[in-house]
C-alpha cells in the first residue's frame, strides 16, 4: 500500500498555491474543474504521491459543506492498494 494523494479542502486554490508551491516548492502540474463534484482541483506531485487542492465551485458542493463544518484542511487520504475488491471485502468484514 501507499498514499496515492492527500485531498486538501480550501476556499481558494490560488491562495493555497502560495503556500504549497511558493513556500514548499511543489509544482502545480494539472488543474481541472470536476463538474459532477462541483470542485476545482489543483494537483501537486510530491514524491510518489500528490497533494490535491480542492476548491468548491458551488455553495452546494461537498467541499463547501466540509469547509463550512470543519474549515480548510485535510479532506481525505487516498490509499492505493493492489486489489480494491479484496481490500473493500476485508474492511466490510471488519465492520
Coordinates of N, CA and C in Angstrom, one line a residue:
X1 N 0.8 -1.2 0.0 CA 0.0 0.0 0.0 C 0.9 1.2 0.0
X2 N 0.3 2.3 -0.5 CA 1.0 3.6 -0.4 C -0.1 4.7 -0.5
X3 N 0.3 5.9 -0.1 CA -0.6 7.0 -0.2 C -0.6 7.5 -1.7
X4 N -1.7 7.5 -2.3 CA -1.9 8.0 -3.7 C -1.9 9.5 -3.7
X5 N -2.8 10.1 -2.8 CA -2.8 11.5 -2.7 C -3.5 12.0 -1.4
X6 N -3.3 13.2 -1.1 CA -3.9 13.9 0.1 C -4.9 14.9 -0.5
X7 N -6.1 14.9 -0.2 CA -7.1 15.9 -0.6 C -7.2 17.0 0.4
X8 N -6.8 18.2 0.1 CA -6.9 19.3 1.0 C -7.9 20.3 0.6
X9 N -8.9 20.5 1.4 CA -10.0 21.4 1.2 C -9.6 22.9 1.4
X10 N -9.9 23.8 0.5 CA -9.5 25.2 0.6 C -10.6 26.0 0.0
X11 N -10.7 27.3 0.5 CA -11.6 28.2 -0.1 C -11.1 28.8 -1.4
X12 N -9.8 28.6 -1.7 CA -9.3 29.2 -2.9 C -7.9 28.5 -3.3
X13 N -7.9 27.8 -4.4 CA -6.6 27.2 -4.8 C -5.5 28.2 -5.0
X14 N -5.9 29.3 -5.6 CA -4.8 30.3 -5.9 C -4.1 30.7 -4.6
X15 N -4.8 31.0 -3.5 CA -4.1 31.4 -2.3 C -3.4 30.2 -1.7
X16 N -4.0 29.0 -1.8 CA -3.3 27.8 -1.2 C -2.0 27.5 -1.9
X17 N -2.0 27.8 -3.3 CA -0.8 27.5 -4.0 C 0.4 28.4 -3.6
X18 N 0.1 29.5 -3.0 CA 1.2 30.4 -2.5 C 2.0 29.6 -1.4
X19 N 1.3 28.9 -0.6 CA 2.0 28.1 0.4 C 2.6 26.8 -0.2
X20 N 1.8 26.0 -0.9 CA 2.3 24.7 -1.4 C 3.3 24.9 -2.5
X21 N 3.1 25.8 -3.4 CA 4.1 26.0 -4.5 C 5.2 27.0 -4.1
X22 N 4.8 28.1 -3.6 CA 5.8 29.1 -3.3 C 6.7 28.8 -2.1
X23 N 6.1 28.4 -1.0 CA 6.8 28.1 0.2 C 7.5 26.7 0.2
X24 N 6.8 25.7 -0.3 CA 7.4 24.4 -0.3 C 8.0 23.9 -1.6
X25 N 7.8 24.7 -2.7 CA 8.4 24.4 -4.0 C 7.7 23.3 -4.8
X26 N 6.5 23.0 -4.4 CA 5.7 22.0 -5.2 C 5.2 22.7 -6.5
X27 N 5.1 21.9 -7.5 CA 4.7 22.4 -8.8 C 3.2 22.0 -9.1
X28 N 2.4 22.9 -9.5 CA 1.0 22.6 -9.9 C 1.1 22.1 -11.3
X29 N 1.0 20.8 -11.5 CA 1.2 20.2 -12.8 C -0.2 20.0 -13.6
X30 N -1.3 20.1 -12.9 CA -2.6 20.0 -13.5 C -3.6 20.6 -12.7
X31 N -4.5 21.3 -13.4 CA -5.7 21.9 -12.7 C -6.9 21.6 -13.6
X32 N -8.0 21.3 -12.9 CA -9.2 21.0 -13.7 C -10.5 21.2 -12.8
X33 N -11.6 21.4 -13.4 CA -12.9 21.5 -12.7 C -13.6 20.2 -13.0
X34 N -14.0 19.6 -11.9 CA -14.8 18.4 -11.9 C -16.2 18.8 -11.7
X35 N -17.0 18.9 -12.8 CA -18.3 19.4 -12.7 C -19.2 18.6 -11.8
X36 N -19.2 17.3 -11.9 CA -20.2 16.5 -11.1 C -19.9 16.6 -9.6
X37 N -18.6 16.9 -9.2 CA -18.3 17.1 -7.8 C -18.3 18.5 -7.4
X38 N -18.5 19.4 -8.4 CA -18.6 20.9 -8.1 C -17.3 21.4 -7.4
X39 N -16.2 21.0 -8.0 CA -14.9 21.3 -7.3 C -13.9 21.6 -8.4
X40 N -13.0 22.5 -8.0 CA -11.8 22.8 -8.8 C -10.6 22.1 -8.1
X41 N -9.8 21.4 -8.9 CA -8.7 20.6 -8.3 C -7.4 21.1 -8.9
X42 N -6.4 21.3 -8.1 CA -5.0 21.5 -8.5 C -4.2 20.4 -7.9
X43 N -3.3 19.8 -8.8 CA -2.5 18.6 -8.4 C -1.1 19.0 -8.4
X44 N -0.5 18.7 -7.2 CA 0.9 19.0 -6.9 C 1.7 17.7 -6.5
X45 N 2.5 17.1 -7.4 CA 3.2 15.9 -7.1 C 4.2 16.1 -6.0
X46 N 4.4 15.1 -5.1 CA 5.4 15.1 -4.0 C 5.8 13.7 -3.9
X47 N 7.0 13.4 -4.3 CA 7.5 12.0 -4.3 C 6.6 11.2 -5.2
X48 N 6.2 10.0 -4.7 CA 5.3 9.1 -5.4 C 3.8 9.5 -5.3
X49 N 3.5 10.4 -4.4 CA 2.2 10.8 -4.1 C 1.9 12.2 -4.7
X50 N 0.8 12.8 -4.3 CA 0.5 14.2 -4.7 C -0.5 14.8 -3.7
X51 N -0.4 16.1 -3.7 CA -1.4 16.9 -2.9 C -2.4 17.4 -3.9
X52 N -3.7 17.2 -3.6 CA -4.7 17.7 -4.4 C -5.5 18.8 -3.6
X53 N -5.4 20.0 -4.1 CA -6.1 21.1 -3.5 C -7.5 21.2 -4.1
X54 N -8.5 21.2 -3.2 CA -9.9 21.1 -3.6 C -10.6 22.4 -3.2
X55 N -11.1 23.1 -4.3 CA -11.8 24.4 -4.1 C -13.3 24.2 -4.6
X56 N -14.3 24.5 -3.8 CA -15.6 24.4 -4.2 C -16.0 25.4 -5.4
X57 N -16.8 24.9 -6.3 CA -17.2 25.8 -7.4 C -18.7 26.2 -7.2
X58 N -19.3 25.7 -6.1 CA -20.7 25.9 -5.9 C -21.0 25.9 -4.4
X59 N -21.9 26.6 -3.9 CA -22.2 26.6 -2.4 C -22.8 25.2 -2.0
X60 N -23.3 24.4 -2.9 CA -23.8 23.1 -2.5 C -22.9 21.9 -2.8
X61 N -21.6 22.2 -3.1 CA -20.7 21.2 -3.3 C -20.3 20.5 -2.0
X62 N -19.9 19.2 -2.1 CA -19.4 18.6 -0.9 C -18.3 19.3 -0.2
X63 N -17.4 19.9 -0.9 CA -16.3 20.7 -0.3 C -16.8 21.9 0.4
X64 N -17.8 22.6 -0.2 CA -18.3 23.8 0.5 C -18.9 23.3 1.9
X65 N -19.6 22.2 1.9 CA -20.2 21.7 3.1 C -19.1 21.4 4.1
X66 N -18.0 20.7 3.7 CA -16.9 20.4 4.5 C -16.3 21.6 5.1
X67 N -16.0 22.6 4.3 CA -15.4 23.9 4.7 C -16.3 24.6 5.8
X68 N -17.6 24.6 5.5 CA -18.5 25.3 6.5 C -18.4 24.6 7.9
X69 N -18.4 23.3 7.8 CA -18.4 22.5 9.1 C -17.0 22.4 9.8
X70 N -16.0 22.2 9.0 CA -14.7 22.0 9.6 C -13.6 23.0 9.3
X71 N -13.8 23.8 8.3 CA -12.7 24.7 7.8 C -11.8 24.0 6.9
X72 N -10.8 24.7 6.4 CA -9.8 24.2 5.5 C -8.9 23.1 6.1
X73 N -8.4 22.2 5.3 CA -7.5 21.2 5.8 C -7.7 19.9 5.1
X74 N -7.2 18.8 5.7 CA -7.2 17.5 5.1 C -8.7 17.1 5.0
X75 N -9.1 16.8 3.7 CA -10.4 16.3 3.4 C -10.4 14.8 3.3
X76 N -9.4 14.2 2.7 CA -9.3 12.8 2.6 C -7.9 12.4 2.3
X77 N -7.6 11.1 2.6 CA -6.3 10.5 2.3 C -6.7 9.3 1.4
X78 N -6.2 9.3 0.2 CA -6.4 8.2 -0.7 C -5.3 7.2 -0.7
X79 N -5.6 5.9 -0.3 CA -4.6 4.9 -0.2 C -4.7 4.0 -1.4
X80 N -3.6 3.7 -2.0 CA -3.6 2.8 -3.2 C -3.3 1.4 -2.7
X81 N -4.1 0.5 -3.2 CA -3.9 -0.9 -2.9 C -3.8 -1.8 -4.1
X82 N -3.3 -3.0 -4.0 CA -3.2 -3.8 -5.2 C -4.5 -4.4 -5.7
X83 N -5.4 -4.7 -4.7 CA -6.7 -5.3 -5.1 C -7.8 -4.6 -4.3
X84 N -8.5 -3.6 -5.0 CA -9.6 -2.8 -4.3 C -10.7 -3.7 -3.8
X85 N -11.1 -4.7 -4.6 CA -12.2 -5.6 -4.2 C -11.9 -6.3 -2.9
X86 N -10.7 -6.9 -2.9 CA -10.3 -7.6 -1.7 C -10.2 -6.7 -0.5
X87 N -9.6 -5.5 -0.7 CA -9.5 -4.6 0.4 C -10.8 -4.1 0.9
X88 N -11.8 -3.9 0.0 CA -13.1 -3.5 0.5 C -13.8 -4.6 1.2
X89 N -13.7 -5.8 0.7 CA -14.2 -7.0 1.4 C -13.7 -7.1 2.8
X90 N -12.4 -7.0 3.0 CA -11.7 -7.1 4.3 C -12.2 -6.0 5.2
X91 N -12.3 -4.8 4.7 CA -12.8 -3.7 5.5 C -14.3 -3.9 6.0
X92 N -15.1 -4.4 5.1 CA -16.5 -4.7 5.4 C -16.6 -5.8 6.5
X93 N -15.7 -6.8 6.3 CA -15.7 -7.9 7.3 C -15.3 -7.4 8.7
X94 N -14.5 -6.4 8.7 CA -14.0 -5.8 10.0 C -15.0 -4.8 10.5
X95 N -16.1 -4.5 9.8 CA -17.0 -3.6 10.3 C -16.7 -2.2 9.9

